[in-house]
Short mmCIF file of C-alpha atoms in Angstrom, two decimals:
data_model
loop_
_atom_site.label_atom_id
_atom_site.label_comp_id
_atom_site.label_asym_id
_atom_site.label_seq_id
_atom_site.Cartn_x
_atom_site.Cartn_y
_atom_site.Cartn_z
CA UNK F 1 21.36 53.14 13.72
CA UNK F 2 17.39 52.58 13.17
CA UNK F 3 16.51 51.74 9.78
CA UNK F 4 14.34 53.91 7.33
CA UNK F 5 11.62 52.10 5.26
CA UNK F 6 9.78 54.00 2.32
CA UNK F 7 6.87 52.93 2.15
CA UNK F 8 5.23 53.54 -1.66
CA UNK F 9 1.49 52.61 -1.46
CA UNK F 10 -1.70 54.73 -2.04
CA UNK F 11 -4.18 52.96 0.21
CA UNK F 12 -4.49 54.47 3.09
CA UNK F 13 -5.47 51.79 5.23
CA UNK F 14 -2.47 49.73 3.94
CA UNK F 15 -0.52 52.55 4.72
CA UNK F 16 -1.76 52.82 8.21
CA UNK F 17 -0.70 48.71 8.99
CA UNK F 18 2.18 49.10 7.69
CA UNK F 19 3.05 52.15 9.76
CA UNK F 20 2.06 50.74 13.08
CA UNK F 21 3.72 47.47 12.68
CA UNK F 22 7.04 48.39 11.24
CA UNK F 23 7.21 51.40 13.95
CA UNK F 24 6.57 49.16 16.64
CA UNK F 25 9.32 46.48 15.09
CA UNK F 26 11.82 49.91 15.59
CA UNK F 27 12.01 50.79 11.98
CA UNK F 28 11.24 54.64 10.61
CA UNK F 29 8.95 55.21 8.39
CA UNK F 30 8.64 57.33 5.41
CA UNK F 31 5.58 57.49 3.13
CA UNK F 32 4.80 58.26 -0.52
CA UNK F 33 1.26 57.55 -1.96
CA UNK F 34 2.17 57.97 -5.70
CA UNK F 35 5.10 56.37 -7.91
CA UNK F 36 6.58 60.12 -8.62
CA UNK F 37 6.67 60.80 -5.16
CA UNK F 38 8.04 57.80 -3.76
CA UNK F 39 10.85 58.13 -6.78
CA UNK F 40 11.72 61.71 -5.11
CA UNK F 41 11.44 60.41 -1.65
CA UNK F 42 13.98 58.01 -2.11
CA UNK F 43 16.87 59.76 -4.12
CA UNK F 44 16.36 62.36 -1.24
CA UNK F 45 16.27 59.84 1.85
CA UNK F 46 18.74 57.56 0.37
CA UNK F 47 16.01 54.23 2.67
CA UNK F 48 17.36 51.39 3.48
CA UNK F 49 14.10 49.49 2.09
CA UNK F 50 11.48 49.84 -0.15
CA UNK F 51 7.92 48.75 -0.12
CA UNK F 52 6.41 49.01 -3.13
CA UNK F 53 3.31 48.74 -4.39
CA UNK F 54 2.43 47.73 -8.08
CA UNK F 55 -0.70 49.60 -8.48
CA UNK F 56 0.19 53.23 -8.28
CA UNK F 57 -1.26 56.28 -10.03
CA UNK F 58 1.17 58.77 -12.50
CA UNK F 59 3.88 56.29 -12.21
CA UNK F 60 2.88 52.14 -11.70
CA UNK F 61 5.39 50.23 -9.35
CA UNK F 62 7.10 48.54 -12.38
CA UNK F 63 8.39 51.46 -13.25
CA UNK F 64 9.28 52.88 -9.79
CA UNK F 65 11.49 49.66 -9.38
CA UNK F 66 12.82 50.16 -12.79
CA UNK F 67 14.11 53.81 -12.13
CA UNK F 68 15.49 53.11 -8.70
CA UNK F 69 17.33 49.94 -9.70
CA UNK F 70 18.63 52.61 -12.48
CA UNK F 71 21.02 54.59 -9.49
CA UNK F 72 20.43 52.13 -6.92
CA UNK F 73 20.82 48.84 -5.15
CA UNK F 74 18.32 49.54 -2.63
CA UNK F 75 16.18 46.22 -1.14
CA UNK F 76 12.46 46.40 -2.84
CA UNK F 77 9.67 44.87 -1.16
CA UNK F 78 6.52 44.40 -3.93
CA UNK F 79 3.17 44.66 -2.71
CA UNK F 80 0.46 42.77 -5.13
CA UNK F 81 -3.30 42.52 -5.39
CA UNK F 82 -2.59 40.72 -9.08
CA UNK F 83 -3.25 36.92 -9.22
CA UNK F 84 -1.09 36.82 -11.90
CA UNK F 85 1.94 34.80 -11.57
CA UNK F 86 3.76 36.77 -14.40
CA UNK F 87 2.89 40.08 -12.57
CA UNK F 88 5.45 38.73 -9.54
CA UNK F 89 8.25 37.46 -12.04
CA UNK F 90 8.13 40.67 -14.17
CA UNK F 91 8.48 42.49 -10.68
CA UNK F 92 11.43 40.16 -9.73
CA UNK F 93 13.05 40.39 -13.11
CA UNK F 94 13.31 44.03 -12.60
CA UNK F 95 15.23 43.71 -9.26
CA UNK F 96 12.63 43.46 -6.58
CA UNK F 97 13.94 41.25 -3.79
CA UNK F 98 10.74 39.38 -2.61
CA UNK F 99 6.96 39.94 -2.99
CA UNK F 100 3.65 39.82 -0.97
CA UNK F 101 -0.04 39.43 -2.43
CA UNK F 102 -2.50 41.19 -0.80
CA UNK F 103 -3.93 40.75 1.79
CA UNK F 104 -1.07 39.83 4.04
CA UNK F 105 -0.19 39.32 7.42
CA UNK F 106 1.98 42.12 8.76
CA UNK F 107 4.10 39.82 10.82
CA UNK F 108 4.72 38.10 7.80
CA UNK F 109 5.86 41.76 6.13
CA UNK F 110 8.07 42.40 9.21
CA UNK F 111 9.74 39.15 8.34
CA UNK F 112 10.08 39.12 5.20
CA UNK F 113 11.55 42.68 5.83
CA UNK F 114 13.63 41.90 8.65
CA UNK F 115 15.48 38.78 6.43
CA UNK F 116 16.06 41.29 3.57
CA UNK F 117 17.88 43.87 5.66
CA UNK F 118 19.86 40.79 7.56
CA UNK F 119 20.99 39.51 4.41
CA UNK F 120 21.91 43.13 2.67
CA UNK F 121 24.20 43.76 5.93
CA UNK F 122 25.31 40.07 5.85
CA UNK F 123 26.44 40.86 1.90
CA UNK F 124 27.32 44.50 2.22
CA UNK F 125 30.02 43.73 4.99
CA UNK F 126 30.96 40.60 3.54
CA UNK F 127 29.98 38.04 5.78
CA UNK F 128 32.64 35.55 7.74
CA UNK F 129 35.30 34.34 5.12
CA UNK F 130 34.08 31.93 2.90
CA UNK F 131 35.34 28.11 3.02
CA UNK F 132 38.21 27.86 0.78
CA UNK F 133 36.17 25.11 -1.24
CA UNK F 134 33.97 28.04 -1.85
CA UNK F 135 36.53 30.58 -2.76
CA UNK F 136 35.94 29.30 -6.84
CA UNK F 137 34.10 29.78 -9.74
CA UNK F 138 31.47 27.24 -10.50
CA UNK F 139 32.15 25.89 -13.92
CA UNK F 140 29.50 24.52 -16.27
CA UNK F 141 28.80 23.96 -19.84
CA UNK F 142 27.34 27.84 -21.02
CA UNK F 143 27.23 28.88 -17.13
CA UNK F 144 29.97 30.44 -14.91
CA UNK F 145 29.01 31.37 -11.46
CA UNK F 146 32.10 33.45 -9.28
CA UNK F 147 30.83 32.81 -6.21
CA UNK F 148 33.08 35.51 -4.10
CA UNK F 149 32.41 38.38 -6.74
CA UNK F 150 28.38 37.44 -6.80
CA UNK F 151 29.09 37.41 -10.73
CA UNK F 152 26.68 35.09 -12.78
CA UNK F 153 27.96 34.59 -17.00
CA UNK F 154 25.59 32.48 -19.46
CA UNK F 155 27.73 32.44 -22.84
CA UNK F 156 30.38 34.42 -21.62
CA UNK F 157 28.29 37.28 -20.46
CA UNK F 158 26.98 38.11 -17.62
CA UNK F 159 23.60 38.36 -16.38
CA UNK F 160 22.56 40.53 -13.47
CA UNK F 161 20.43 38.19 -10.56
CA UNK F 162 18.58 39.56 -7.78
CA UNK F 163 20.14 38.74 -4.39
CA UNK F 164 17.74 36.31 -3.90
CA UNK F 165 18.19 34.89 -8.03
CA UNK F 166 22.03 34.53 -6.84
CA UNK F 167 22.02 33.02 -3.65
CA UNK F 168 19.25 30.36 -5.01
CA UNK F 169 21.83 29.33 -8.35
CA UNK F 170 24.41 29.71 -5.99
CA UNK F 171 23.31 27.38 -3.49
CA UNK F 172 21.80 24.93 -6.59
CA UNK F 173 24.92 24.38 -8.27
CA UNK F 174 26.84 23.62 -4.87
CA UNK F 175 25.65 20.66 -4.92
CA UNK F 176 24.73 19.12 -8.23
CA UNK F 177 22.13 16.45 -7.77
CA UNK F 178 20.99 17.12 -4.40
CA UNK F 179 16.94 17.76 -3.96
CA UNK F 180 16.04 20.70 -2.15
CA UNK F 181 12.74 20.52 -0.52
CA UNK F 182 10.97 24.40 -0.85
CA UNK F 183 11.14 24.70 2.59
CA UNK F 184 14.90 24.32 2.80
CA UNK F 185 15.30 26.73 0.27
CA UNK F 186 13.19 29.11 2.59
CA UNK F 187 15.23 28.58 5.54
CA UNK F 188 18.42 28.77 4.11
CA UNK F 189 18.06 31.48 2.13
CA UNK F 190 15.72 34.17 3.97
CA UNK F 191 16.42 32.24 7.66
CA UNK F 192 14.41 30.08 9.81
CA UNK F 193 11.83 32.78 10.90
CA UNK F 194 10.94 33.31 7.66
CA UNK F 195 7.34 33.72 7.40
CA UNK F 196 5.02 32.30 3.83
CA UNK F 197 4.41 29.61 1.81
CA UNK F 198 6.50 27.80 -0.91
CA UNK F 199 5.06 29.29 -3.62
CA UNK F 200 7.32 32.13 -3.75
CA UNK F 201 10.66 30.02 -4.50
CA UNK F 202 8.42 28.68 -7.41
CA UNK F 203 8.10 32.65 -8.60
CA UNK F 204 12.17 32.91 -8.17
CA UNK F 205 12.78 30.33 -9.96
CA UNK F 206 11.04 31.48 -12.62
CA UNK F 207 12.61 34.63 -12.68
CA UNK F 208 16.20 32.61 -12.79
CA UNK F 209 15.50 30.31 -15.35
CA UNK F 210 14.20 32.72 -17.64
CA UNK F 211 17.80 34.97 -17.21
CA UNK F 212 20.20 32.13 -16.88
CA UNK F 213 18.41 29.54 -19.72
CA UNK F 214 17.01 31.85 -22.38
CA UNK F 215 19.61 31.80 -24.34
CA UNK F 216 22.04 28.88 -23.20
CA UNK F 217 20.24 26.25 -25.33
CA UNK F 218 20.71 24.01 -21.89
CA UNK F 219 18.45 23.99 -18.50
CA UNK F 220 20.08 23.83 -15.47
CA UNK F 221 17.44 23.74 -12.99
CA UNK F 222 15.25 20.59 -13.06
CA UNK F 223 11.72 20.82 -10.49
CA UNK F 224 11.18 17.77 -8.64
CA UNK F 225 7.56 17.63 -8.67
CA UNK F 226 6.07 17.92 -5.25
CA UNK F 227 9.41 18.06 -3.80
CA UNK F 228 11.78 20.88 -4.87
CA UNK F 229 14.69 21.74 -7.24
CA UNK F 230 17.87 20.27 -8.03
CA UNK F 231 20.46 21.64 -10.48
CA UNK F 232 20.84 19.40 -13.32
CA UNK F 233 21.94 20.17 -16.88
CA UNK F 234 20.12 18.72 -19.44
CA UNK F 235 19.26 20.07 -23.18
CA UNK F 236 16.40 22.42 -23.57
#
């Protein structure tokens, strides 16, 4: 079944790239150039992605990811002309899935969109079954992570993590001490024809810490500085 993308932008020459490269990548298209629209658009059309962008008049894109994440699980896809890096975490925290700055490449877009939707399915239908060393729950001081269920806890509650937030702790706490270059991350998480730079596991980790360590008193993501990320737990 060809996949619908909503596509929530007011620029129309933004709009027109996006609709001649995701149309010719076999996706349809739907379009919405103001938050309100886009919000009615997509409880109506039920998309399979999202592409939002931040700047929108009569309701901004913070918002529009706010609502839908309100009745829905849908994949969102933020579109930026902001340089600021708390713009893209505040967009993650509220559930968006990944992020471009503008201007992009649209190959990169059809990428970035393409590894969403692959790893929605992969998740939706549950994927091969796991390894039984996997079938467990992760047990740290302050942090529980139920890998099967997709359930994060910090103090015995739990925390709600993007796709992406999960998959990153997930993969992190596997194995405790190991160094992950950023461009492992990349390819293991969104796949090896991912397209863009670094920089965005840097805004996703951002986004995790600031769930999974605000109130633990303990840090369990340490950066390796020009390398990566490891987990490690260490006082705050």
């Amino acid at each position: 079944m060809t996949q619908k993308i909503l596509i929530i932008e007011d620029e129309e020459g933004i709009v027109h790239l996006l609709n001649l490269y995701l149309k010719d990548a076999g996706f349809i298209t739907l379009v919405a150039t103001d938050g309100a629209d886009g919000l009615a658009l997509h409880a109506r059309e039920k998309p399979d992605l999202v592409i939002l962008d931040i700047m929108l008049p009569a309701v901004d894109g913070f918002e529009v990811c706010k609502r839908i994440r309100a009745w829905a699980q849908t994949p969102i896809l933020m579109l930026t002309a902001r340089g600021s890096e708390d713009d893209r975490v505040n967009g993650l925290e509220l559930g968006a899935d990944d992020y471009l700055v503008k201007p992009f490449s649209p190959r990169e877009l059809v990428s970035r969109v393409r590894a969403i939707l692959r790893r929605t399915a992969s998740q939706e239908s549950g994927g091969e079954a796991p390894p039984e060393t996997e079938r467990r729950l992760l047990c740290f001081p302050g942090l529980t992570i139920d890998l099967a269920a997709r359930r994060v806890e910090v103090n015995s509650k739990e925390v709600a993590l993007t796709p992406t937030e999960f998959d990153l702790l997930s993969l992190l706490a596997q194995t405790p001490d190991r160094v992950f270059t950023r461009e492992i991350l990349m390819n293991r998480i969104w796949g090896y024809d991912y397209f863009g730079d670094g920089h965005i596991i840097d805004v996703h980790m951002s986004a995790l810490r600031k769930k999974i360590e605000g109130s633990s008193g303990l840090r369990y993501i340490k950066t390796v500085w020009r390398v990566g990320y490891r987990f490690d737990i260490h006082a705050s």
